[in-house]
Structure formats: structure tokens, C-alpha cells
PDB file of C-alpha atoms and ligand atoms in Angstrom:
ATOM      1  CA  UNK A 957      -7.788   3.324  17.247  1.00 97.00           C
ATOM      2  CA  UNK A 958      -4.094   3.089  16.511  1.00 98.00           C
ATOM      3  CA  UNK A 959      -3.773   2.793  12.742  1.00 98.00           C
ATOM      4  CA  UNK A 960      -0.791   2.071  10.505  1.00 98.00           C
ATOM      5  CA  UNK A 961      -0.962   3.168   6.862  1.00 98.00           C
ATOM      6  CA  UNK A 962       1.636   2.359   4.215  1.00 98.00           C
ATOM      7  CA  UNK A 963       1.809   4.678   1.227  1.00 98.00           C
ATOM      8  CA  UNK A 964       3.786   5.631  -1.837  1.00 98.00           C
ATOM      9  CA  UNK A 965       6.180   3.679  -4.000  1.00 98.00           C
ATOM     10  CA  UNK A 966       9.366   2.000  -2.911  1.00 98.00           C
ATOM     11  CA  UNK A 967      12.646   2.774  -4.602  1.00 98.00           C
ATOM     12  CA  UNK A 968      15.042  -0.077  -5.281  1.00 98.00           C
ATOM     13  CA  UNK A 969      18.591   1.044  -6.076  1.00 98.00           C
ATOM     14  CA  UNK A 970      20.457  -0.457  -9.038  1.00 98.00           C
ATOM     15  CA  UNK A 971      23.599   1.654  -8.611  1.00 97.00           C
ATOM     16  CA  UNK A 972      24.428   5.011  -6.928  1.00 97.00           C
ATOM     17  CA  UNK A 973      22.253   6.985  -9.412  1.00 97.00           C
ATOM     18  CA  UNK A 974      19.589   4.610 -10.735  1.00 97.00           C
ATOM     19  CA  UNK A 975      16.633   2.803  -9.220  1.00 98.00           C
ATOM     20  CA  UNK A 976      13.525   0.750 -10.002  1.00 98.00           C
ATOM     21  CA  UNK A 977      10.232   2.193  -8.838  1.00 98.00           C
ATOM     22  CA  UNK A 978       6.631   2.820  -9.952  1.00 97.00           C
ATOM     23  CA  UNK A 979       4.156   5.660 -10.445  1.00 95.00           C
ATOM     24  CA  UNK A 980       2.571   5.706  -6.990  1.00 97.00           C
ATOM     25  CA  UNK A 981       2.457   9.279  -5.664  1.00 98.00           C
ATOM     26  CA  UNK A 982       1.328   8.449  -2.134  1.00 98.00           C
ATOM     27  CA  UNK A 983      -1.924  10.426  -2.589  1.00 98.00           C
ATOM     28  CA  UNK A 984      -4.269   7.559  -1.668  1.00 98.00           C
ATOM     29  CA  UNK A 985      -2.341   6.566   1.469  1.00 98.00           C
ATOM     30  CA  UNK A 986      -1.807  10.177   2.615  1.00 98.00           C
ATOM     31  CA  UNK A 987      -5.526  10.925   2.127  1.00 98.00           C
ATOM     32  CA  UNK A 988      -6.360   7.918   4.303  1.00 98.00           C
ATOM     33  CA  UNK A 989      -3.839   8.919   6.987  1.00 98.00           C
ATOM     34  CA  UNK A 990      -5.337  12.438   6.995  1.00 98.00           C
ATOM     35  CA  UNK A 991      -8.922  11.133   7.224  1.00 98.00           C
ATOM     36  CA  UNK A 992      -8.062   8.808  10.132  1.00 98.00           C
ATOM     37  CA  UNK A 993      -6.324  11.645  12.015  1.00 98.00           C
ATOM     38  CA  UNK A 994      -9.305  13.985  11.431  1.00 98.00           C
ATOM     39  CA  UNK A 995     -11.610  11.266  12.776  1.00 98.00           C
ATOM     40  CA  UNK A 996      -9.573  11.290  16.018  1.00 98.00           C
ATOM     41  CA  UNK A 997      -7.438   8.184  15.486  1.00 98.00           C
ATOM     42  CA  UNK A 998      -3.721   7.824  16.189  1.00 98.00           C
ATOM     43  CA  UNK A 999      -1.950   7.307  12.854  1.00 98.00           C
ATOM     44  CA  UNK A1000       1.499   6.092  11.848  1.00 98.00           C
ATOM     45  CA  UNK A1001       2.200   6.716   8.161  1.00 99.00           C
ATOM     46  CA  UNK A1002       4.999   4.545   6.748  1.00 99.00           C
ATOM     47  CA  UNK A1003       5.795   6.081   3.403  1.00 98.00           C
ATOM     48  CA  UNK A1004       8.106   5.494   0.495  1.00 98.00           C
ATOM     49  CA  UNK A1005       9.521   8.540  -1.348  1.00 98.00           C
ATOM     50  CA  UNK A1006       6.794  11.148  -1.972  1.00 98.00           C
ATOM     51  CA  UNK A1007       6.693  14.911  -2.426  1.00 98.00           C
ATOM     52  CA  UNK A1008       3.436  15.207  -0.461  1.00 98.00           C
ATOM     53  CA  UNK A1009       3.163  17.073   2.804  1.00 98.00           C
ATOM     54  CA  UNK A1010       2.684  14.886   5.857  1.00 98.00           C
ATOM     55  CA  UNK A1011      -0.908  15.414   7.101  1.00 98.00           C
ATOM     56  CA  UNK A1012      -1.279  17.259  10.391  1.00 98.00           C
ATOM     57  CA  UNK A1013      -1.376  15.116  13.511  1.00 98.00           C
ATOM     58  CA  UNK A1014       0.074  12.042  11.784  1.00 98.00           C
ATOM     59  CA  UNK A1015       3.267  10.276  12.962  1.00 98.00           C
ATOM     60  CA  UNK A1016       5.571   9.827   9.999  1.00 98.00           C
ATOM     61  CA  UNK A1017       8.124   7.154   9.236  1.00 98.00           C
ATOM     62  CA  UNK A1018       9.822   7.645   5.853  1.00 98.00           C
ATOM     63  CA  UNK A1019      11.436   4.649   4.159  1.00 98.00           C
ATOM     64  CA  UNK A1020      13.010   4.096   0.783  1.00 98.00           C
ATOM     65  CA  UNK A1021      13.083   0.404  -0.096  1.00 98.00           C
ATOM     66  CA  UNK A1022      10.687  -2.524   0.222  1.00 98.00           C
ATOM     67  CA  UNK A1023      12.994  -4.116   2.774  1.00 98.00           C
ATOM     68  CA  UNK A1024      12.966  -0.928   4.872  1.00 98.00           C
ATOM     69  CA  UNK A1025       9.150  -0.785   4.667  1.00 98.00           C
ATOM     70  CA  UNK A1026       8.993  -4.462   5.706  1.00 98.00           C
ATOM     71  CA  UNK A1027      11.200  -3.787   8.766  1.00 98.00           C
ATOM     72  CA  UNK A1028       9.243  -0.649   9.739  1.00 98.00           C
ATOM     73  CA  UNK A1029       5.892  -2.466   9.546  1.00 98.00           C
ATOM     74  CA  UNK A1030       7.279  -5.478  11.416  1.00 98.00           C
ATOM     75  CA  UNK A1031       8.505  -3.196  14.229  1.00 98.00           C
ATOM     76  CA  UNK A1032       5.259  -1.231  14.705  1.00 98.00           C
ATOM     77  CA  UNK A1033       2.392  -3.505  13.654  1.00 98.00           C
ATOM     78  CA  UNK A1034       2.073  -5.286  17.014  1.00 97.00           C
ATOM     79  CA  UNK A1035       0.616  -2.235  18.792  1.00 97.00           C
ATOM     80  CA  UNK A1036      -1.859  -1.323  16.008  1.00 98.00           C
ATOM     81  CA  UNK A1037      -5.623  -1.909  15.961  1.00 98.00           C
ATOM     82  CA  UNK A1038      -5.881  -1.546  12.190  1.00 98.00           C
ATOM     83  CA  UNK A1039      -3.455  -1.512   9.264  1.00 98.00           C
ATOM     84  CA  UNK A1040      -3.992  -0.395   5.665  1.00 98.00           C
ATOM     85  CA  UNK A1041      -1.496  -1.196   2.950  1.00 98.00           C
ATOM     86  CA  UNK A1042      -1.876   1.426   0.216  1.00 98.00           C
ATOM     87  CA  UNK A1043       1.812   1.397  -0.767  1.00 98.00           C
ATOM     88  CA  UNK A1044       2.891   0.111  -4.158  1.00 98.00           C
ATOM     89  CA  UNK A1045       5.851  -1.955  -2.979  1.00 98.00           C
ATOM     90  CA  UNK A1046       8.234  -2.952  -5.756  1.00 98.00           C
ATOM     91  CA  UNK A1047       7.845  -6.709  -6.147  1.00 97.00           C
ATOM     92  CA  UNK A1048      11.514  -7.111  -7.077  1.00 98.00           C
ATOM     93  CA  UNK A1049      14.828  -5.485  -6.147  1.00 98.00           C
ATOM     94  CA  UNK A1050      18.310  -5.851  -7.632  1.00 98.00           C
ATOM     95  CA  UNK A1051      20.060  -9.049  -6.566  1.00 98.00           C
ATOM     96  CA  UNK A1052      23.156  -6.883  -6.072  1.00 97.00           C
ATOM     97  CA  UNK A1053      23.413  -3.107  -5.924  1.00 97.00           C
ATOM     98  CA  UNK A1054      26.446  -1.985  -7.929  1.00 96.00           C
ATOM     99  CA  UNK A1055      28.627   0.388  -5.894  1.00 96.00           C
ATOM    100  CA  UNK A1056      29.685   2.103  -9.147  1.00 96.00           C
ATOM    101  CA  UNK A1057      27.530   3.593 -11.884  1.00 96.00           C
ATOM    102  CA  UNK A1058      26.669   0.736 -14.278  1.00 94.00           C
ATOM    103  CA  UNK A1059      28.485   1.357 -17.617  1.00 91.00           C
ATOM    104  CA  UNK A1060      26.516   1.478 -20.849  1.00 89.00           C
ATOM    105  CA  UNK A1061      28.947  -0.853 -22.657  1.00 89.00           C
ATOM    106  CA  UNK A1062      26.604  -3.144 -24.586  1.00 91.00           C
ATOM    107  CA  UNK A1063      23.400  -2.839 -26.632  1.00 95.00           C
ATOM    108  CA  UNK A1064      21.557  -4.847 -23.999  1.00 95.00           C
ATOM    109  CA  UNK A1065      21.889  -5.113 -20.261  1.00 94.00           C
ATOM    110  CA  UNK A1066      20.720  -7.971 -18.066  1.00 93.00           C
ATOM    111  CA  UNK A1067      19.618  -7.249 -14.526  1.00 95.00           C
ATOM    112  CA  UNK A1068      19.108  -9.963 -11.974  1.00 97.00           C
ATOM    113  CA  UNK A1069      16.182  -9.222  -9.668  1.00 98.00           C
ATOM    114  CA  UNK A1070      15.051 -10.978  -6.518  1.00 98.00           C
ATOM    115  CA  UNK A1071      11.614 -10.929  -4.861  1.00 98.00           C
ATOM    116  CA  UNK A1072      10.908  -8.399  -2.146  1.00 98.00           C
ATOM    117  CA  UNK A1073       9.122  -9.730   0.921  1.00 98.00           C
ATOM    118  CA  UNK A1074       5.314  -9.512   0.810  1.00 98.00           C
ATOM    119  CA  UNK A1075       4.589  -7.120   3.690  1.00 98.00           C
ATOM    120  CA  UNK A1076       0.794  -7.468   3.634  1.00 98.00           C
ATOM    121  CA  UNK A1077       1.122 -11.239   3.260  1.00 98.00           C
ATOM    122  CA  UNK A1078       3.403 -11.327   6.347  1.00 98.00           C
ATOM    123  CA  UNK A1079       1.028  -9.376   8.597  1.00 98.00           C
ATOM    124  CA  UNK A1080      -1.037 -12.357   9.769  1.00 97.00           C
ATOM    125  CA  UNK A1081       1.280 -15.235   8.843  1.00 93.00           C
ATOM    126  CA  UNK A1082       4.619 -13.957  10.207  1.00 97.00           C
ATOM    127  CA  UNK A1083       3.929 -10.900  12.379  1.00 98.00           C
ATOM    128  CA  UNK A1084       0.873 -12.473  14.067  1.00 97.00           C
ATOM    129  CA  UNK A1085      -1.265  -9.353  13.557  1.00 98.00           C
ATOM    130  CA  UNK A1086      -4.781  -9.772  14.985  1.00 96.00           C
ATOM    131  CA  UNK A1087      -6.237  -6.327  14.227  1.00 97.00           C
ATOM    132  CA  UNK A1088      -8.294  -5.160  11.244  1.00 98.00           C
ATOM    133  CA  UNK A1089      -6.252  -5.830   8.120  1.00 98.00           C
ATOM    134  CA  UNK A1090      -6.890  -3.949   4.874  1.00 98.00           C
ATOM    135  CA  UNK A1091      -5.009  -4.536   1.645  1.00 98.00           C
ATOM    136  CA  UNK A1092      -5.208  -2.786  -1.697  1.00 98.00           C
ATOM    137  CA  UNK A1093      -5.279  -4.485  -5.074  1.00 97.00           C
ATOM    138  CA  UNK A1094      -4.017  -2.685  -8.151  1.00 94.00           C
ATOM    139  CA  UNK A1095      -5.444  -4.708 -11.009  1.00 94.00           C
ATOM    140  CA  UNK A1096      -5.714  -4.342 -14.781  1.00 92.00           C
ATOM    141  CA  UNK A1097      -8.152  -7.259 -15.257  1.00 93.00           C
ATOM    142  CA  UNK A1098     -10.559  -9.490 -13.281  1.00 95.00           C
ATOM    143  CA  UNK A1099     -10.738  -6.834 -10.566  1.00 95.00           C
ATOM    144  CA  UNK A1100     -13.129  -8.497  -8.146  1.00 96.00           C
ATOM    145  CA  UNK A1101     -11.880 -12.053  -8.626  1.00 97.00           C
ATOM    146  CA  UNK A1102      -8.217 -11.130  -8.148  1.00 97.00           C
ATOM    147  CA  UNK A1103      -8.997  -8.899  -5.154  1.00 98.00           C
ATOM    148  CA  UNK A1104     -11.022 -11.685  -3.502  1.00 97.00           C
ATOM    149  CA  UNK A1105      -8.108 -14.086  -4.047  1.00 97.00           C
ATOM    150  CA  UNK A1106      -5.787 -11.597  -2.277  1.00 97.00           C
ATOM    151  CA  UNK A1107      -8.298 -11.149   0.544  1.00 98.00           C
ATOM    152  CA  UNK A1108      -8.428 -14.886   1.180  1.00 97.00           C
ATOM    153  CA  UNK A1109      -4.716 -15.612   0.713  1.00 97.00           C
ATOM    154  CA  UNK A1110      -3.533 -12.774   2.945  1.00 97.00           C
ATOM    155  CA  UNK A1111      -6.195 -13.023   5.658  1.00 97.00           C
ATOM    156  CA  UNK A1112      -7.582  -9.513   5.073  1.00 98.00           C
ATOM    157  CA  UNK A1113     -10.876  -8.148   6.399  1.00 98.00           C
ATOM    158  CA  UNK A1114     -11.166  -5.927   3.356  1.00 98.00           C
ATOM    159  CA  UNK A1115      -9.346  -5.469   0.053  1.00 98.00           C
ATOM    160  CA  UNK A1116      -9.759  -2.136  -1.718  1.00 98.00           C
ATOM    161  CA  UNK A1117      -9.473  -2.850  -5.423  1.00 97.00           C
ATOM    162  CA  UNK A1118      -8.686  -0.254  -8.060  1.00 93.00           C
ATOM    163  CA  UNK A1119      -8.593  -0.790 -11.800  1.00 92.00           C
ATOM    164  CA  UNK A1120      -5.256   0.833 -12.637  1.00 90.00           C
ATOM    165  CA  UNK A1121      -5.800   0.417 -16.389  1.00 91.00           C
ATOM    166  CA  UNK A1122      -8.513   3.133 -16.343  1.00 91.00           C
ATOM    167  CA  UNK A1123      -7.199   6.556 -17.293  1.00 91.00           C
ATOM    168  CA  UNK A1124      -7.550   9.401 -14.772  1.00 92.00           C
ATOM    169  CA  UNK A1125      -7.789   7.265 -11.625  1.00 93.00           C
ATOM    170  CA  UNK A1126      -5.439   5.219  -9.456  1.00 91.00           C
ATOM    171  CA  UNK A1127      -1.701   5.806  -9.749  1.00 94.00           C
ATOM    172  CA  UNK A1128      -0.578   9.450  -9.488  1.00 93.00           C
ATOM    173  CA  UNK A1129      -4.086  10.870  -9.819  1.00 95.00           C
ATOM    174  CA  UNK A1130      -6.179  12.965  -7.404  1.00 97.00           C
ATOM    175  CA  UNK A1131      -9.121  10.673  -8.142  1.00 96.00           C
ATOM    176  CA  UNK A1132      -9.920   7.014  -7.667  1.00 96.00           C
ATOM    177  CA  UNK A1133     -12.764   4.568  -8.138  1.00 96.00           C
ATOM    178  CA  UNK A1134     -12.654   1.552  -5.876  1.00 96.00           C
ATOM    179  CA  UNK A1135     -14.405  -1.714  -5.224  1.00 97.00           C
ATOM    180  CA  UNK A1136     -14.521  -2.687  -1.548  1.00 98.00           C
ATOM    181  CA  UNK A1137     -14.156  -6.463  -1.430  1.00 98.00           C
ATOM    182  CA  UNK A1138     -15.258  -8.005   1.886  1.00 97.00           C
ATOM    183  CA  UNK A1139     -15.270 -11.773   2.636  1.00 96.00           C
ATOM    184  CA  UNK A1140     -19.013 -12.081   1.928  1.00 95.00           C
ATOM    185  CA  UNK A1141     -19.837  -9.248  -0.471  1.00 96.00           C
ATOM    186  CA  UNK A1142     -18.485  -6.334  -2.511  1.00 97.00           C
ATOM    187  CA  UNK A1143     -19.422  -2.677  -2.646  1.00 97.00           C
ATOM    188  CA  UNK A1144     -18.532  -0.149  -5.335  1.00 96.00           C
ATOM    189  CA  UNK A1145     -17.466   3.395  -4.501  1.00 96.00           C
ATOM    190  CA  UNK A1146     -17.945   5.554  -7.596  1.00 95.00           C
ATOM    191  CA  UNK A1147     -15.170   7.766  -8.939  1.00 96.00           C
ATOM    192  CA  UNK A1148     -14.367  10.712  -6.674  1.00 97.00           C
ATOM    193  CA  UNK A1149     -11.448  12.689  -5.232  1.00 97.00           C
ATOM    194  CA  UNK A1150      -9.194  10.506  -3.072  1.00 98.00           C
ATOM    195  CA  UNK A1151      -9.805  13.051  -0.274  1.00 98.00           C
ATOM    196  CA  UNK A1152     -13.552  12.408  -0.498  1.00 98.00           C
ATOM    197  CA  UNK A1153     -13.241   8.620  -0.708  1.00 98.00           C
ATOM    198  CA  UNK A1154     -10.875   8.422   2.288  1.00 98.00           C
ATOM    199  CA  UNK A1155     -13.363   9.433   5.062  1.00 98.00           C
ATOM    200  CA  UNK A1156     -15.881   6.927   3.650  1.00 98.00           C
ATOM    201  CA  UNK A1157     -13.237   4.187   3.773  1.00 98.00           C
ATOM    202  CA  UNK A1158     -12.391   5.237   7.350  1.00 98.00           C
ATOM    203  CA  UNK A1159     -16.038   4.719   8.377  1.00 98.00           C
ATOM    204  CA  UNK A1160     -16.015   1.218   6.841  1.00 97.00           C
ATOM    205  CA  UNK A1161     -12.887   0.362   8.803  1.00 98.00           C
ATOM    206  CA  UNK A1162     -14.322   1.736  12.049  1.00 98.00           C
ATOM    207  CA  UNK A1163     -17.310  -0.541  11.463  1.00 97.00           C
ATOM    208  CA  UNK A1164     -15.098  -3.584  10.723  1.00 96.00           C
ATOM    209  CA  UNK A1165     -12.964  -2.900  13.819  1.00 95.00           C
ATOM    210  CA  UNK A1166     -16.085  -2.610  16.014  1.00 94.00           C
ATOM    211  CA  UNK A1167     -17.382  -5.920  14.590  1.00 91.00           C
ATOM    212  CA  UNK A1168     -14.044  -7.577  15.246  1.00 85.00           C
ATOM    213  CA  UNK A1169     -14.064  -6.339  18.844  1.00 83.00           C
ATOM    214  CA  UNK A1170     -17.451  -7.959  19.544  1.00 86.00           C
ATOM    215  CA  UNK A1171     -16.507 -11.383  18.111  1.00 78.00           C
TER     216      UNK A1171
HETATM  217  O1  PMT B 466      -0.125   6.431  -4.499  1.00 70.18           O
HETATM  218  P1  PMT B 466      -1.180   6.884  -5.486  1.00 70.18           P
HETATM  219  O2  PMT B 466      -0.587   7.596  -6.679  1.00 70.18           O
HETATM  220  O3  PMT B 466      -2.285   7.663  -4.804  1.00 70.18           O
HETATM  221  O4  PMT B 466      -1.875   5.578  -6.098  1.00 70.18           O
HETATM  222  C1  PMT B 466      -2.667   4.770  -5.299  1.00 70.18           C
HETATM  223  C2  PMT B 466      -2.429   3.274  -5.575  1.00 70.18           C
HETATM  224  C3  PMT B 466      -2.974   2.931  -6.964  1.00 70.18           C
HETATM  225  C4  PMT B 466      -0.926   2.949  -5.480  1.00 70.18           C
HETATM  226  C5  PMT B 466      -3.198   2.513  -4.417  1.00 70.18           C
HETATM  227  O5  PMT B 466      -4.573   2.824  -4.515  1.00 70.18           O
HETATM  228  C6  PMT B 466      -2.994   1.002  -4.547  1.00 70.18           C
HETATM  229  O6  PMT B 466      -3.690   0.304  -5.261  1.00 70.18           O
HETATM  230  N1  PMT B 466      -1.981   0.469  -3.798  1.00 70.18           N
HETATM  231  C7  PMT B 466      -1.561  -0.923  -3.888  1.00 70.18           C
HETATM  232  C8  PMT B 466      -0.684  -1.072  -5.093  1.00 70.18           C
HETATM  233  C9  PMT B 466      -0.130  -2.461  -5.230  1.00 70.18           C
HETATM  234  O7  PMT B 466       1.053  -2.641  -5.138  1.00 70.18           O
HETATM  235  O8  PMT B 466      -1.030  -3.404  -5.392  1.00 70.18           O
HETATM  236  P2  PMT B 466      -0.673  -5.001  -5.520  1.00 70.18           P
HETATM  237  O9  PMT B 466      -1.926  -5.591  -6.053  1.00 70.18           O
HETATM  238  O10 PMT B 466       0.615  -5.221  -6.263  1.00 70.18           O
HETATM  239  O11 PMT B 466      -0.422  -5.424  -4.012  1.00 70.18           O
HETATM  240  C10 PMT B 466      -1.442  -5.967  -3.189  1.00 70.18           C
HETATM  241  C11 PMT B 466      -1.298  -5.513  -1.761  1.00 70.18           C
HETATM  242  O12 PMT B 466      -0.107  -6.060  -1.191  1.00 70.18           O
HETATM  243  C12 PMT B 466      -1.220  -3.990  -1.548  1.00 70.18           C
HETATM  244  O13 PMT B 466      -1.931  -3.686  -0.359  1.00 70.18           O
HETATM  245  C13 PMT B 466       0.276  -3.750  -1.367  1.00 70.18           C
HETATM  246  O14 PMT B 466       0.523  -2.603  -0.514  1.00 70.18           O
HETATM  247  C14 PMT B 466       0.716  -5.038  -0.662  1.00 70.18           C
HETATM  248  N2  PMT B 466       2.107  -5.438  -0.937  1.00 70.18           N
HETATM  249  C15 PMT B 466       2.495  -5.770  -2.202  1.00 70.18           C
HETATM  250  C16 PMT B 466       3.783  -6.223  -2.427  1.00 70.18           C
HETATM  251  C17 PMT B 466       4.665  -6.325  -1.328  1.00 70.18           C
HETATM  252  N3  PMT B 466       5.920  -6.741  -1.500  1.00 70.18           N
HETATM  253  N4  PMT B 466       4.259  -5.995  -0.087  1.00 70.18           N
HETATM  254  C18 PMT B 466       2.977  -5.546   0.128  1.00 70.18           C
HETATM  255  O15 PMT B 466       2.610  -5.241   1.273  1.00 70.18           O
END
């Protein structure tokens, strides 16, 4: 299969030295890219800023902002059989990026933010993607319900939900505990190293892709 994986945070500049971002390290997405490559698939990893080493045998496309990630996915998605969106894309970016360092003149500072495009939400609706589509859901409450909502709204075959309020898993951790939310049922994967979870997730996606091919 040809597989696209998004990973890492995005970084949204406020001025030449400051940015908005989040705590995603890229570990989950890189572990998935590695597991797909080891299973013999052709992988394109579209990653926001991360200090991780690019896994062997994986094509790498580094990006910085949500808009850049959107453009990269839009350009490459058409030739993919499966796509997994593990990136934590910043939902908002600065309405205007100041070309000078913002001065700390007042006691408060107001920033105007605008929505970033929803890359996963564009896959079916705007990019016309017909392959196996897998989203992630980073939730702090109503894990299964919210993930199932995302699955339905964004036309996914699977949403991998993680409870990011639990300490020691999720963002910037080597470990994760996920709930695989399919259209008709859900399946828990108990806490483990991201590198151990990834090959199991790959097998689920191989199964989904094979099912899709026969329908
Ligand atoms: O990188 P790590 O430190 O290993 O951490 C892993 C992780 C917690 C970041 C990862 O497991 C995870 O949950 N990634 C998704 C985080 C997220 O942004 O979730 P969300 O519920 O806000 O977004 C839902 C889905 O839409 C995700 O697949 C996301 O990639 C996608 N999305 C969101 C916003 C946007 N503008 N474009 C998108 O494609």
C-alpha cells in the first residue's frame, strides 16, 4: 500500500521569534510510519517540527504550519491507498504575523486568531480521497462518543481515540492507550509503548484496506 501519515505539532508564527504550538512530539506518527515501512508498505511522512529521527525507508516531507501541512496533504493524498492523521494541527493561527517582534508595552495583549483548515475533514469532502481514512481523536472527556462523532462527520473508516487527560500517555510520551472506534464497534488497546501499538494498528488498517478493496 501507499500510505500517508501526518505527525507532530504545527507551529504558527506570531512574530519572528514567537509561535503557537502544542505538546505533540511526533512519536505516535513516527512509530506508525516505521511500522508501515517494516511491514513493506510505501510511506510518506508529513511532519511538523520534531526532533525525532526519520524512520528508515520512509519518504519525509517536513512542514511547519497547518497551512503547509494542508497543502502537502492536498498535493499527495490522491495517489495514496491509506492515510492516517496523527498530527496535532493547531486549530488556530495568527490573523496577521507581525514582521517585528511584538513589544511588551501593556499588561495585557490581545491576539486575533483565525481557524486553520481541517485537513482530515477535507480528505473526503474536498480532496475526494477514496482510500482508507484514519483520524485520531485527542479527547479529555466522552472519549468514545466524541471519537464516533468525528468518525461520522469526517467520513473515516477508523478513529483512534486517546484520552489526553491521563498522565503518562498521549502527548509527548513513549506510551499510549487507545480506543479504536470503527463505524459499527469499538476495540480497546491497553496501555503499551507506541512502538508496540503501531504494528497492531498497521494490521487493523491492512484489514480495513482489504475489506474496502472487496466492496
Ligand atoms: O505526537 P505525540 O507526542 O506522540 O502524541 C500523539 C498524539 C496525542 C498527538 C496523537 O496520538 C493524537 O491524538 N493526534 C491527534 C491530535 C489532535 O489534534 O486531535 P483532534 O481531536 O484535535 O483532531 C482530530 C483529527 O483531526 C486528528 O486526526 C487531527 O490530525 C486532525 N486535524 C485536526 C485539526 C486540523 N486542522 N486538521 C486535522 O487534520
